[in-house]
Coordinates of C-alpha atoms in Angstrom, one line a residue:
Chain A
X17 CA 132.0 68.3 88.9
X18 CA 131.9 64.6 89.4
X19 CA 128.5 62.8 89.2
X20 CA 127.4 59.4 90.3
X21 CA 126.3 56.8 87.7
X22 CA 122.7 57.5 88.6
X23 CA 123.1 61.2 88.1
X24 CA 124.9 60.7 84.8
X25 CA 121.9 58.6 83.6
X26 CA 119.5 61.3 84.7
X27 CA 121.4 63.9 82.9
X28 CA 121.3 61.8 79.7
X29 CA 117.6 61.3 80.1
X30 CA 117.1 65.0 80.5
X31 CA 119.4 66.0 77.6
X32 CA 117.7 63.6 75.1
X33 CA 114.3 65.0 76.2
X34 CA 115.7 68.5 75.5
X35 CA 117.0 67.5 72.1
X36 CA 113.7 66.2 71.1
X37 CA 112.4 69.7 71.1
X38 CA 115.4 71.0 69.3
X39 CA 115.2 68.5 66.4
X40 CA 111.5 68.7 65.9
X41 CA 111.6 72.5 66.1
X42 CA 114.6 72.8 63.7
X43 CA 112.9 70.6 61.1
X44 CA 109.6 72.4 61.3
X45 CA 111.3 75.8 61.0
X46 CA 113.6 74.7 58.2
X47 CA 111.0 72.8 56.2
X48 CA 107.9 75.0 56.8
X49 CA 109.0 78.5 57.7
X50 CA 106.6 80.7 59.6
X51 CA 103.9 78.1 59.5
X52 CA 106.3 75.6 61.0
X53 CA 107.0 78.1 63.8
X54 CA 103.3 78.5 64.3
X55 CA 102.9 74.8 64.6
X56 CA 105.8 74.5 67.0
X57 CA 104.4 77.3 69.2
X58 CA 101.0 75.7 69.2
X59 CA 102.3 72.3 70.0
X60 CA 104.3 73.7 72.9
X61 CA 101.2 75.4 74.3
X62 CA 99.2 72.2 74.0
X63 CA 102.0 70.3 75.8
X64 CA 102.0 73.0 78.5
X65 CA 98.2 72.7 79.0
X66 CA 98.3 68.9 79.0
X67 CA 100.9 68.9 81.8
X68 CA 98.9 71.5 83.7
X69 CA 95.7 69.5 83.5
X70 CA 97.4 66.3 84.6
X71 CA 99.0 68.0 87.6
X72 CA 95.8 69.8 88.5
X73 CA 93.8 66.5 88.3
X74 CA 96.4 64.8 90.6
X75 CA 96.2 67.7 93.0
X76 CA 92.4 67.8 93.1
X77 CA 92.4 64.0 93.6
X78 CA 94.7 64.4 96.6
X79 CA 92.7 67.3 98.0
X80 CA 95.6 69.7 97.4
X81 CA 94.8 73.4 96.8
X82 CA 95.3 74.7 93.3
X83 CA 97.8 77.5 93.9
X84 CA 101.4 78.6 93.3
X85 CA 102.8 76.6 96.2
X86 CA 101.2 73.4 94.9
X87 CA 102.2 74.1 91.3
X88 CA 105.8 74.3 92.1
X89 CA 106.3 72.2 95.2
X90 CA 103.7 69.4 95.3
X91 CA 104.3 66.3 93.1
X92 CA 105.9 68.1 90.2
X93 CA 106.0 66.2 86.9
X94 CA 109.5 67.4 86.0
X95 CA 112.2 65.1 87.4
X96 CA 115.1 66.8 89.2
X97 CA 118.4 67.3 87.3
X98 CA 121.5 67.7 89.4
X99 CA 122.9 70.5 87.2
X100 CA 119.9 72.8 87.7
X101 CA 120.6 75.8 89.9
X102 CA 118.3 78.5 91.1
X103 CA 117.7 81.2 93.7
X104 CA 114.3 80.9 95.2
X105 CA 113.0 84.3 96.3
X106 CA 109.4 83.6 97.2
X107 CA 107.2 80.6 97.4
X108 CA 103.8 80.8 98.9
X109 CA 100.2 80.0 97.7
X110 CA 100.0 83.3 95.8
X111 CA 103.5 83.7 94.4
X112 CA 106.5 81.9 93.1
X113 CA 109.4 84.2 92.4
X114 CA 112.7 82.6 91.5
X115 CA 115.8 83.1 89.3
X116 CA 117.1 80.1 87.4
X117 CA 120.9 80.5 87.5
X118 CA 121.7 77.5 85.4
X119 CA 119.3 75.8 83.1
X120 CA 120.6 72.6 81.5
X121 CA 118.0 72.8 78.7
X122 CA 119.1 76.3 77.7
X123 CA 122.8 75.3 77.9
X124 CA 122.2 72.3 75.6
X125 CA 120.2 74.4 73.0
X126 CA 123.0 76.9 73.0
X127 CA 125.6 74.1 72.5
X128 CA 123.6 72.9 69.5
X129 CA 123.2 76.5 68.1
X130 CA 119.4 76.4 68.4
X131 CA 118.8 78.9 71.1
X132 CA 116.1 80.6 69.1
X133 CA 114.2 77.3 69.2
X134 CA 114.7 77.1 72.9
X135 CA 113.4 80.6 73.1
X136 CA 110.1 79.5 71.6
X137 CA 109.9 76.8 74.3
X138 CA 110.4 79.4 77.1
X139 CA 108.0 81.8 75.6
X140 CA 105.1 79.4 75.1
X141 CA 105.5 76.5 77.5
X142 CA 105.6 78.3 80.9
X143 CA 102.7 80.7 80.1
X144 CA 100.5 77.9 78.8
X145 CA 101.3 75.5 81.6
X146 CA 101.2 77.8 84.6
X147 CA 98.3 79.8 83.3
X148 CA 96.1 76.7 82.5
X149 CA 96.9 75.0 85.8
X150 CA 95.0 77.7 87.8
X151 CA 92.0 77.8 85.5
X152 CA 93.5 80.6 83.4
X153 CA 93.9 83.1 86.3
X154 CA 97.7 82.8 86.8
X155 CA 99.8 85.8 85.8
X156 CA 103.1 84.5 84.3
X157 CA 106.0 86.9 84.1
X158 CA 109.3 85.7 82.6
X159 CA 111.1 88.8 81.3
X160 CA 114.6 87.2 81.4
X161 CA 115.6 83.7 80.1
X162 CA 118.8 82.0 79.4
X163 CA 117.6 81.4 75.9
X164 CA 117.9 85.2 75.2
X165 CA 121.4 86.3 74.4
X166 CA 121.0 89.4 76.6
X167 CA 120.2 87.4 79.8
X168 CA 122.3 85.3 82.2
X169 CA 119.5 84.1 84.3
X170 CA 115.7 83.4 84.0
X171 CA 113.5 85.7 86.0
X172 CA 110.2 83.9 87.0
X173 CA 107.5 85.8 88.7
X174 CA 104.3 83.8 88.7
X175 CA 101.3 85.0 90.7
X176 CA 97.8 84.0 91.5
X177 CA 95.7 86.5 93.5
X178 CA 92.5 85.4 95.2
X179 CA 90.8 88.7 94.3
X180 CA 91.1 87.9 90.6
X181 CA 89.3 84.6 91.0
X182 CA 85.6 84.1 90.7
X183 CA 84.0 83.3 94.1
X184 CA 83.5 79.6 93.4
X185 CA 87.2 79.1 92.7
X186 CA 88.6 80.8 95.8
X187 CA 88.0 77.9 98.1
X188 CA 89.5 75.5 95.5
X189 CA 92.7 77.5 95.4
X190 CA 93.2 79.0 98.9
X191 CA 92.8 77.4 102.3
X192 CA 91.7 80.6 103.9
X193 CA 88.5 80.6 101.8
X194 CA 87.7 77.0 102.7
X195 CA 87.0 76.8 106.5
X196 CA 86.3 73.1 106.2
X197 CA 89.6 72.2 104.6
X198 CA 91.3 69.2 106.2
X199 CA 94.5 69.1 104.1
X200 CA 95.8 66.6 101.5
X201 CA 94.5 63.1 101.7
X202 CA 97.7 61.6 100.2
X203 CA 101.4 62.5 99.6
X204 CA 102.3 63.2 96.0
X205 CA 105.8 62.3 95.0
X206 CA 107.8 64.3 92.4
X207 CA 108.3 62.5 89.1
X208 CA 111.7 60.8 88.8
X209 CA 114.2 59.6 86.2
X210 CA 113.2 57.3 83.4
X211 CA 109.5 57.3 84.0
X212 CA 109.3 61.0 84.5
X213 CA 111.3 62.0 81.4
X214 CA 109.7 59.2 79.4
X215 CA 106.2 60.7 80.1
X216 CA 107.3 64.2 79.2
X217 CA 109.1 62.9 76.0
X218 CA 106.0 61.2 74.7
X219 CA 103.7 64.1 75.5
X220 CA 106.0 66.6 73.9
X221 CA 106.4 64.6 70.8
X222 CA 102.7 63.9 70.4
X223 CA 101.6 67.5 70.9
X224 CA 104.2 69.0 68.5
X225 CA 103.6 66.3 65.9
X226 CA 99.8 66.6 66.1
X227 CA 99.9 70.4 65.9
X228 CA 102.2 70.2 62.9
X229 CA 99.7 67.9 61.1
X230 CA 96.7 70.0 62.2
X231 CA 98.3 73.2 60.9
X232 CA 100.5 72.0 58.0
X233 CA 98.9 68.7 56.9
X234 CA 101.2 66.2 55.1
X235 CA 104.0 68.8 55.0
X236 CA 103.9 68.9 58.8
X237 CA 104.0 65.1 59.2
X238 CA 106.9 64.9 56.8
X239 CA 108.8 67.6 58.8
X240 CA 108.3 65.7 62.0
X241 CA 109.5 62.5 60.5
X242 CA 112.6 64.3 59.1
X243 CA 113.3 65.7 62.6
X244 CA 113.0 62.2 64.1
X245 CA 115.5 60.8 61.5
X246 CA 118.0 63.6 62.1
X247 CA 117.6 63.1 65.9
X248 CA 118.2 59.3 65.6
X249 CA 121.7 59.9 64.2
X250 CA 122.7 62.4 66.9
X251 CA 121.0 60.4 69.6
X252 CA 123.0 57.3 68.7
X253 CA 126.2 59.3 68.7
X254 CA 125.5 60.7 72.1
X255 CA 124.5 57.3 73.5
X256 CA 127.7 55.7 72.2
X257 CA 129.7 58.5 73.8
X258 CA 127.8 58.1 77.1
X259 CA 128.6 54.4 77.1
X260 CA 132.3 55.1 76.8
X261 CA 132.1 57.7 79.6
X262 CA 130.3 55.3 81.9
X263 CA 132.6 52.4 80.9
X264 CA 129.6 50.4 79.9
X265 CA 128.9 48.1 76.9
X266 CA 126.3 49.3 74.5
X267 CA 123.2 47.2 74.9
X268 CA 119.5 47.6 75.0
X269 CA 119.8 47.8 78.8
X270 CA 122.2 50.7 78.5
X271 CA 119.8 52.6 76.1
X272 CA 116.9 51.9 78.5
X273 CA 118.9 53.5 81.4
X274 CA 120.0 56.5 79.4
X275 CA 117.3 57.3 77.0
X276 CA 113.8 58.6 78.1
X277 CA 111.9 56.5 75.5
X278 CA 111.3 52.8 76.0
X279 CA 112.6 51.0 73.0
X280 CA 110.1 48.3 73.7
X281 CA 107.3 50.6 72.5
X282 CA 104.5 48.0 73.0
X283 CA 105.3 47.9 76.7
X284 CA 104.7 51.6 77.1
X285 CA 101.0 52.2 78.1
X286 CA 101.2 56.0 77.3
X287 CA 101.2 55.2 73.6
X288 CA 97.6 54.1 73.8
X289 CA 96.8 57.8 74.5
X290 CA 99.5 59.6 72.7
X291 CA 100.2 57.2 69.8
X292 CA 97.0 57.9 67.9
X293 CA 97.1 59.2 64.3
X294 CA 100.0 56.9 63.4
X295 CA 102.5 58.8 65.6
X296 CA 103.6 55.7 67.5
X297 CA 104.5 54.0 64.2
X298 CA 106.3 57.1 62.9
X299 CA 108.4 57.2 66.1
X300 CA 109.2 53.5 65.7
X301 CA 110.1 53.6 62.0
X302 CA 111.9 56.9 61.8
X303 CA 113.6 56.9 65.2
X304 CA 113.7 53.8 67.5
X305 CA 114.7 51.2 64.8
X306 CA 117.4 53.5 63.5
X307 CA 118.8 54.3 66.9
X308 CA 118.9 50.7 67.9
X309 CA 120.6 49.7 64.7
X310 CA 123.3 52.4 64.8
X311 CA 124.0 51.9 68.5
X312 CA 124.1 48.1 68.5
X313 CA 126.2 47.9 65.3
X314 CA 128.7 50.5 66.5
X315 CA 128.6 49.3 70.0
X316 CA 129.7 45.8 68.9
X317 CA 132.6 47.3 67.0
X318 CA 133.6 49.5 69.9
X319 CA 133.6 47.0 72.7
Chain B
X25 CA 116.7 120.6 86.4
X26 CA 113.7 120.6 84.1
X27 CA 112.3 123.0 81.6
X28 CA 108.9 124.7 82.0
X29 CA 107.4 122.3 79.5
X30 CA 108.7 119.4 81.4
X31 CA 107.5 120.8 84.7
X32 CA 104.0 121.0 83.3
X33 CA 104.2 117.4 82.0
X34 CA 105.6 116.1 85.3
X35 CA 102.8 117.8 87.3
X36 CA 100.1 116.4 85.1
X37 CA 101.8 113.0 85.4
X38 CA 101.8 113.4 89.2
X39 CA 98.1 114.2 89.0
X40 CA 97.5 110.8 87.4
X41 CA 99.5 109.1 90.1
X42 CA 97.7 111.0 92.9
X43 CA 94.3 110.3 91.5
X44 CA 95.0 106.6 91.0
X45 CA 96.8 106.3 94.4
X46 CA 94.0 107.9 96.3
X47 CA 91.1 106.0 94.7
X48 CA 92.9 102.7 94.8
X49 CA 94.2 103.3 98.3
X50 CA 90.6 104.2 99.5
X51 CA 89.2 101.0 98.0
X52 CA 91.9 98.8 99.5
X53 CA 91.5 100.4 103.0
X54 CA 87.7 100.5 103.0
X55 CA 86.8 97.3 101.1
X56 CA 89.8 95.0 101.7
X57 CA 90.2 92.1 99.3
X58 CA 87.1 93.1 97.4
X59 CA 88.5 96.5 97.0
X60 CA 91.7 95.1 95.6
X61 CA 89.7 93.1 93.1
X62 CA 88.0 96.3 92.0
X63 CA 91.3 98.1 91.7
X64 CA 92.7 95.3 89.5
X65 CA 89.6 95.3 87.3
X66 CA 89.8 99.0 86.8
X67 CA 93.5 99.0 85.9
X68 CA 93.0 96.0 83.6
X69 CA 90.1 97.8 81.9
X70 CA 92.2 101.0 81.6
X71 CA 95.2 99.2 80.2
X72 CA 93.1 97.3 77.7
X73 CA 91.3 100.3 76.5
X74 CA 94.5 102.3 76.2
X75 CA 96.1 99.5 74.2
X76 CA 93.0 99.3 71.9
X77 CA 93.0 103.0 71.4
X78 CA 96.6 103.0 70.4
X79 CA 96.0 100.2 68.0
X80 CA 93.0 102.0 66.4
X81 CA 95.0 105.2 66.2
X82 CA 97.9 103.4 64.4
X83 CA 95.6 101.5 62.1
X84 CA 93.8 104.7 61.2
X85 CA 97.1 106.4 60.3
X86 CA 98.8 103.5 58.6
X87 CA 101.3 102.8 61.4
X88 CA 102.4 99.2 61.8
X89 CA 100.9 97.7 65.0
X90 CA 104.1 96.1 66.2
X91 CA 105.9 96.3 69.5
X92 CA 108.5 98.9 68.4
X93 CA 105.7 101.3 67.6
X94 CA 103.8 100.5 70.8
X95 CA 106.9 101.3 72.8
X96 CA 107.5 104.5 70.9
X97 CA 104.2 105.7 72.4
X98 CA 103.9 103.8 75.7
X99 CA 106.5 101.9 77.7
X100 CA 104.5 101.2 80.8
X101 CA 105.5 104.6 82.3
X102 CA 105.1 108.0 80.8
X103 CA 107.5 109.9 78.6
X104 CA 108.3 111.6 81.9
X105 CA 111.8 113.1 82.0
X106 CA 112.2 111.7 85.5
X107 CA 112.0 108.1 84.2
X108 CA 115.4 106.5 84.0
X109 CA 115.2 103.6 81.6
X110 CA 117.5 101.2 79.7
X111 CA 116.3 99.6 76.5
X112 CA 117.8 96.1 76.3
X113 CA 116.2 95.1 73.0
X114 CA 114.0 97.0 70.6
X115 CA 112.5 95.0 67.7
X116 CA 109.1 94.8 66.2
X117 CA 108.5 91.4 67.8
X118 CA 110.3 91.8 71.1
X119 CA 110.9 94.5 73.6
X120 CA 113.1 94.1 76.7
X121 CA 113.7 97.0 79.1
X122 CA 114.5 98.0 82.6
X123 CA 113.5 101.0 84.6
X124 CA 115.6 102.3 87.5
X125 CA 113.7 105.4 88.4
X126 CA 109.9 105.7 88.0
X127 CA 108.0 108.9 88.9
X128 CA 104.8 107.0 89.4
X129 CA 106.4 104.6 91.9
X130 CA 108.0 107.5 93.8
X131 CA 104.7 109.3 93.9
X132 CA 102.9 106.3 95.4
X133 CA 105.8 105.5 97.8
X134 CA 106.0 109.1 99.0
X135 CA 102.4 109.1 99.9
X136 CA 102.1 105.6 101.4
X137 CA 100.3 104.2 98.4
X138 CA 102.8 101.3 97.7
X139 CA 100.1 98.7 97.8
X140 CA 98.0 100.5 95.2
X141 CA 101.2 100.9 93.1
X142 CA 101.9 97.2 93.3
X143 CA 98.4 96.3 92.0
X144 CA 98.8 98.8 89.2
X145 CA 102.1 97.2 88.0
X146 CA 100.8 93.7 88.3
X147 CA 97.9 94.4 86.0
X148 CA 98.7 97.3 83.6
X149 CA 101.2 96.1 81.1
X150 CA 99.4 92.7 80.7
X151 CA 96.2 94.6 79.9
X152 CA 97.9 97.1 77.6
X153 CA 99.4 94.2 75.6
X154 CA 96.1 92.4 75.5
X155 CA 94.3 95.4 74.1
X156 CA 97.0 96.4 71.6
X157 CA 97.7 92.9 70.4
X158 CA 94.1 91.8 70.3
X159 CA 95.0 88.7 72.3
X160 CA 98.2 87.9 70.5
X161 CA 101.4 88.8 72.4
X162 CA 102.4 88.7 76.0
X163 CA 103.7 91.1 78.6
X164 CA 106.1 90.1 81.4
X165 CA 106.9 92.1 84.5
X166 CA 109.4 90.0 86.4
X167 CA 110.4 92.8 88.7
X168 CA 108.8 96.1 89.5
X169 CA 109.9 98.9 91.8
X170 CA 106.5 98.8 93.5
X171 CA 107.3 95.4 94.9
X172 CA 109.3 95.4 98.2
X173 CA 111.8 92.9 96.9
X174 CA 112.8 94.8 93.8
X175 CA 115.1 97.7 93.1
X176 CA 114.2 98.1 89.5
X177 CA 111.5 97.1 86.9
X178 CA 112.4 94.2 84.5
X179 CA 110.0 94.0 81.7
X180 CA 109.5 92.2 78.4
X181 CA 106.9 92.0 75.7
X182 CA 106.7 89.6 72.8
X183 CA 104.3 89.5 69.9
X184 CA 105.3 87.0 67.3
X185 CA 103.9 87.2 63.8
X186 CA 103.8 83.4 63.8
X187 CA 101.2 83.6 66.6
X188 CA 99.1 86.3 64.8
X189 CA 96.1 85.8 62.5
X190 CA 95.6 88.3 59.7
X191 CA 93.4 90.6 61.8
X192 CA 95.9 90.7 64.6
X193 CA 98.7 91.5 62.2
X194 CA 97.0 94.7 61.2
X195 CA 97.3 96.6 58.0
X196 CA 99.7 99.5 58.7
X197 CA 103.1 99.8 56.9
X198 CA 104.8 101.8 59.6
X199 CA 105.0 105.2 57.9
X200 CA 102.4 107.2 59.9
X201 CA 102.9 109.5 62.9
X202 CA 103.3 107.9 66.3
X203 CA 101.8 109.9 69.2
X204 CA 101.6 109.2 72.9
X205 CA 98.2 109.3 74.4
X206 CA 98.3 112.5 76.4
X207 CA 98.5 112.2 80.2
X208 CA 95.3 114.1 80.6
X209 CA 93.4 111.6 78.3
X210 CA 94.9 108.7 80.2
X211 CA 93.9 110.3 83.5
X212 CA 90.3 110.7 82.3
X213 CA 90.3 107.2 80.9
X214 CA 91.5 105.7 84.2
X215 CA 88.9 107.7 86.1
X216 CA 86.2 106.5 83.9
X217 CA 87.3 102.9 84.3
X218 CA 87.0 103.2 88.0
X219 CA 83.6 104.6 87.7
X220 CA 82.5 101.8 85.3
X221 CA 83.7 99.1 87.7
X222 CA 82.2 100.9 90.6
X223 CA 78.8 101.0 88.9
X224 CA 79.0 97.3 88.1
X225 CA 79.6 96.5 91.7
X226 CA 76.4 98.2 93.0
X227 CA 77.9 98.4 96.5
X228 CA 77.4 101.5 98.6
X229 CA 80.8 101.0 100.4
X230 CA 82.5 100.9 97.0
X231 CA 80.8 104.1 95.8
X232 CA 81.8 105.7 99.1
X233 CA 85.4 104.6 98.8
X234 CA 85.7 105.8 95.2
X235 CA 84.2 109.1 95.9
X236 CA 86.3 109.6 99.0
X237 CA 89.4 108.7 96.9
X238 CA 88.5 111.2 94.2
X239 CA 87.9 114.0 96.8
X240 CA 91.2 113.3 98.5
X241 CA 92.9 113.2 95.2
X242 CA 91.4 116.6 94.2
X243 CA 92.5 118.2 97.4
X244 CA 96.1 116.9 97.1
X245 CA 96.1 118.1 93.4
X246 CA 94.9 121.5 94.4
X247 CA 97.6 121.8 97.1
X248 CA 100.2 120.6 94.6
X249 CA 99.1 123.2 91.9
X250 CA 99.0 126.1 94.4
X251 CA 102.5 125.2 95.5
X252 CA 103.7 124.7 91.9
X253 CA 102.3 128.0 90.7
X254 CA 104.1 129.7 93.5
X255 CA 107.4 127.9 92.8
X256 CA 107.4 128.8 89.1
X257 CA 106.1 132.3 89.7
X258 CA 102.9 131.8 87.7
X259 CA 99.3 132.9 88.4
X260 CA 96.9 130.1 89.1
X261 CA 94.9 130.9 85.9
X262 CA 93.4 128.8 83.1
X263 CA 96.6 128.9 81.1
X264 CA 98.5 127.5 84.1
X265 CA 95.9 124.8 84.6
X266 CA 96.0 123.8 80.9
X267 CA 99.7 123.1 81.3
X268 CA 99.8 121.6 84.8
X269 CA 96.4 120.0 85.6
X270 CA 95.7 116.6 84.2
X271 CA 91.9 117.4 83.8
X272 CA 93.0 120.4 81.9
X273 CA 89.9 120.6 79.7
X274 CA 87.6 122.1 82.4
X275 CA 84.4 121.2 80.5
X276 CA 85.1 117.6 81.4
X277 CA 84.7 118.6 85.0
X278 CA 81.5 120.4 84.4
X279 CA 80.0 117.6 82.4
X280 CA 80.7 114.8 84.9
X281 CA 78.6 114.9 88.1
X282 CA 81.1 113.1 90.2
X283 CA 84.1 115.0 89.0
X284 CA 82.2 118.3 89.4
X285 CA 81.3 117.4 93.0
X286 CA 84.8 116.3 93.8
X287 CA 86.9 118.8 91.9
X288 CA 85.1 122.0 91.3
X289 CA 84.7 123.3 94.8
X290 CA 88.4 122.5 95.4
X291 CA 89.4 124.4 92.3
X292 CA 87.0 127.2 92.9
X293 CA 88.8 127.8 96.1
X294 CA 92.2 127.2 94.5
X295 CA 91.4 129.6 91.6
X296 CA 90.0 132.2 94.0
X297 CA 93.2 132.0 96.0
X298 CA 95.1 132.4 92.8
X299 CA 93.0 135.5 91.9
X300 CA 91.6 133.9 88.7
X301 CA 88.0 133.9 89.9

């Protein structure tokens, strides 16, 4: 399949976001064993709850009902990826049933031989995010995922039933319980490209790193830093390869367009929230500086 | 083709389905959305208690409380010979399986209780896992035969040691005896969960719906038993009831006021017809 330049950039943004999970997860599991897995799972759940809370707050602010239709179809925080394929079977305020036929995240984890790490993501993220979004009352069913060797598709069945909600939440979630409801007060756009993946990247990094330190102390911090360093080398290779594919010279502008994280870290406002505990500095020292150095040195030689 | 033992088991299993279908059906029909909520609460309470009971049983006999051992006793359906199931993965931390023929689903579909069945499948496995895993672990029912869209059940459970604390991990070493909770105990437990939720509601319409459902269930069970005894050439006596009736310990009927009211007159007639009384 041929992609436009914009689509190629989006795919690169998505893949680097996906690899962040792989490298942090791999390092935690290799360095810290079962405790590392515990931290990765906990960090993934925190990430899920953070995204759920942010989306719920946006929905409430726009007077959008908190239900399954809104969760999956109103102002989603995951930017679209042109490779993603699915069969939607049901989407209404109570249910979202769909089969993911091609998941670029699972495909990349498989390519890197870390499907079991991807499996951890699938097991923890969706349940935490979808569950938390509707105040803990969502039932999340994901019995098949492409991160399991037995499965060729992902089987999502996510439901929120009004009769399981306390009385006071029914009107918050479903129009039919709110006779005065006048509809959303503003349109909410889906997250896109660089800013969308950049936000997810920083949140994912912070929550896994923080969970690693909370559970493992210095050993966790050290594993996270090792993961960042390993990722820097691979990331630089992929960026150099992408530059060749796109026929572009390696430059900071190229990195900006193809990597989810802003290399000018001080210009990124999210670090004021997610950079605490020294995590912004760790990212700068163990990842950003190294990527820039490798990319720009090799880029000059290549072009 | 089924053996006499299997026929008894199947009939007891049908009794569970009949009782649930009739109580849940009556609640949905008479109490609407509120009734659906009560059904869900009762199924959730039943699943959780059953999961806890299995866990306690395993802990008491030194069996490891992992998912392999859970599935050995309880896979969301019964050990009913009419169940057609494929196990996709069977490990202590993950269970993946599909069901193509489910006697409970057929029971509910044959008697127009599909909606009751759908609520059961949406709640049960999640609650069972919750009780068995003490909050660690997760159940997934991506497809179920009680849903109009689906032609099979697709289920998965995961319980990772990395997510468990020491209490949740349990103390068993896996060498004890694994035993399914008998259908008759499950039937009684389900019944009691409905009664508990009904009492909490303090709503006359709910009480009426539950009582109506039990009475209907009792009548259908009585008809089924009379027919079954005739088909297998047995007398409708205590031995037969012990094998085929899910409330086989008759003292349970006599001790419980509601059960006594709903079942005894039906079974008195049924037993008189069978020449036992």
